[in-house]
Tab-separated table of C-alpha atoms in Angstrom:
chain	number	residue	atom	x	y	z
A	1	UNK	CA	-74.910	7.486	12.001
A	2	UNK	CA	-73.227	8.806	9.743
A	3	UNK	CA	-70.822	12.067	10.424
A	4	UNK	CA	-70.481	14.545	6.737
A	5	UNK	CA	-69.005	17.562	6.227
A	6	UNK	CA	-69.389	19.766	3.615
A	7	UNK	CA	-66.467	21.759	1.640
A	8	UNK	CA	-67.999	25.107	3.407
A	9	UNK	CA	-67.654	23.801	7.123
A	10	UNK	CA	-63.868	22.654	6.318
A	11	UNK	CA	-62.889	25.522	4.664
A	12	UNK	CA	-64.299	27.770	7.550
A	13	UNK	CA	-62.075	25.823	9.589
A	14	UNK	CA	-58.371	26.054	7.549
A	15	UNK	CA	-59.793	30.043	7.492
A	16	UNK	CA	-60.269	29.404	11.672
A	17	UNK	CA	-56.393	28.086	11.906
A	18	UNK	CA	-55.358	31.393	9.277
A	19	UNK	CA	-57.290	34.115	11.403
A	20	UNK	CA	-54.895	34.672	14.374
A	21	UNK	CA	-51.705	36.092	11.367
A	22	UNK	CA	-54.225	37.324	9.330
A	23	UNK	CA	-55.115	39.912	12.819
A	24	UNK	CA	-51.237	40.323	13.531
A	25	UNK	CA	-50.794	41.547	10.272
A	26	UNK	CA	-53.314	44.040	10.379
A	27	UNK	CA	-51.879	45.185	14.057
A	28	UNK	CA	-49.221	46.675	15.356
A	29	UNK	CA	-47.308	45.683	18.736
A	30	UNK	CA	-48.204	48.231	21.283
A	31	UNK	CA	-51.927	47.427	20.078
A	32	UNK	CA	-53.957	46.384	23.189
A	33	UNK	CA	-54.649	42.545	23.306
A	34	UNK	CA	-58.220	43.282	23.989
A	35	UNK	CA	-58.649	45.415	20.979
A	36	UNK	CA	-57.092	42.615	19.002
A	37	UNK	CA	-59.179	39.933	20.668
A	38	UNK	CA	-62.297	41.824	20.002
A	39	UNK	CA	-60.805	41.567	16.245
A	40	UNK	CA	-60.508	37.832	16.161
A	41	UNK	CA	-64.207	37.535	17.738
A	42	UNK	CA	-65.395	40.167	14.656
A	43	UNK	CA	-64.035	37.772	12.405
A	44	UNK	CA	-64.617	34.570	13.679
A	45	UNK	CA	-68.014	35.358	13.648
A	46	UNK	CA	-68.015	36.930	10.150
A	47	UNK	CA	-66.550	33.211	9.169
A	48	UNK	CA	-69.551	31.870	11.089
A	49	UNK	CA	-72.018	33.519	9.276
A	50	UNK	CA	-70.054	33.103	5.864
A	51	UNK	CA	-69.533	29.266	6.074
A	52	UNK	CA	-73.475	28.846	7.471
A	53	UNK	CA	-74.322	30.672	4.451
A	54	UNK	CA	-72.063	28.739	1.581
A	55	UNK	CA	-73.388	25.667	3.513
A	56	UNK	CA	-75.726	23.965	0.378
A	57	UNK	CA	-79.502	22.962	1.987
A	58	UNK	CA	-82.645	23.879	2.545
A	59	UNK	CA	-82.045	27.470	4.484
A	60	UNK	CA	-79.656	29.593	6.610
A	61	UNK	CA	-79.783	29.425	9.918
A	62	UNK	CA	-79.096	32.097	12.238
A	63	UNK	CA	-78.095	29.423	15.405
A	64	UNK	CA	-76.061	27.133	13.245
A	65	UNK	CA	-74.155	30.521	12.108
A	66	UNK	CA	-73.690	31.583	15.442
A	67	UNK	CA	-72.218	28.467	16.636
A	68	UNK	CA	-70.097	28.152	13.940
A	69	UNK	CA	-69.040	31.511	14.286
A	70	UNK	CA	-67.940	30.512	18.606
A	71	UNK	CA	-66.044	27.467	17.254
A	72	UNK	CA	-64.594	29.638	14.931
A	73	UNK	CA	-63.189	32.396	17.463
A	74	UNK	CA	-62.158	28.868	19.940
A	75	UNK	CA	-60.162	27.621	16.925
A	76	UNK	CA	-58.376	31.071	16.791
A	77	UNK	CA	-57.764	31.418	19.886
A	78	UNK	CA	-56.261	27.633	20.580
A	79	UNK	CA	-54.429	27.669	17.279
A	80	UNK	CA	-52.593	31.194	18.697
A	81	UNK	CA	-51.331	30.552	21.975
A	82	UNK	CA	-50.805	26.655	21.176
A	83	UNK	CA	-49.279	26.844	17.638
A	84	UNK	CA	-48.405	30.791	15.478
A	85	UNK	CA	-47.514	32.215	19.156
A	86	UNK	CA	-44.795	29.531	20.574
A	87	UNK	CA	-43.665	29.178	16.231
A	88	UNK	CA	-42.853	33.100	15.915
A	89	UNK	CA	-45.464	33.349	13.511
A	90	UNK	CA	-47.498	35.932	14.991
A	91	UNK	CA	-44.066	38.093	15.814
A	92	UNK	CA	-42.991	37.811	12.068
A	93	UNK	CA	-46.826	38.347	11.118
A	94	UNK	CA	-47.422	41.455	13.701
A	95	UNK	CA	-43.545	42.659	12.219
A	96	UNK	CA	-44.611	42.515	8.587
A	97	UNK	CA	-46.558	45.289	8.062
A	98	UNK	CA	-44.845	48.072	10.904
A	99	UNK	CA	-46.986	51.539	10.567
A	100	UNK	CA	-45.148	53.419	12.740
A	101	UNK	CA	-41.250	54.221	13.114
A	102	UNK	CA	-39.235	54.700	16.449
A	103	UNK	CA	-36.808	56.981	14.929
A	104	UNK	CA	-37.671	59.990	12.310
A	105	UNK	CA	-35.995	58.468	8.832
A	106	UNK	CA	-32.345	59.836	8.253
A	107	UNK	CA	-31.279	59.554	11.816
């Protein structure tokens, strides 16, 4: 038995690793953790369905797309807590696009 993964699968896996940083870029520090989790889940679902769509083959399979979405979400959560958060990348991503100020300008 030989296992071979197409480029689309590898690209989807790479995107899954970067998704938590993307969520950090589009949310603020005060955003509820549940909101961030739902956003990560939605982006993971989109990633899974796009990977299945981009995979060369006879057709599109919703079951495979759902499994890919779950794997993408699991990889995103694991990399957030295992790689991005301990190294400080999550905090830097959240601080890079701050939309609210704690003090008014000129004070």
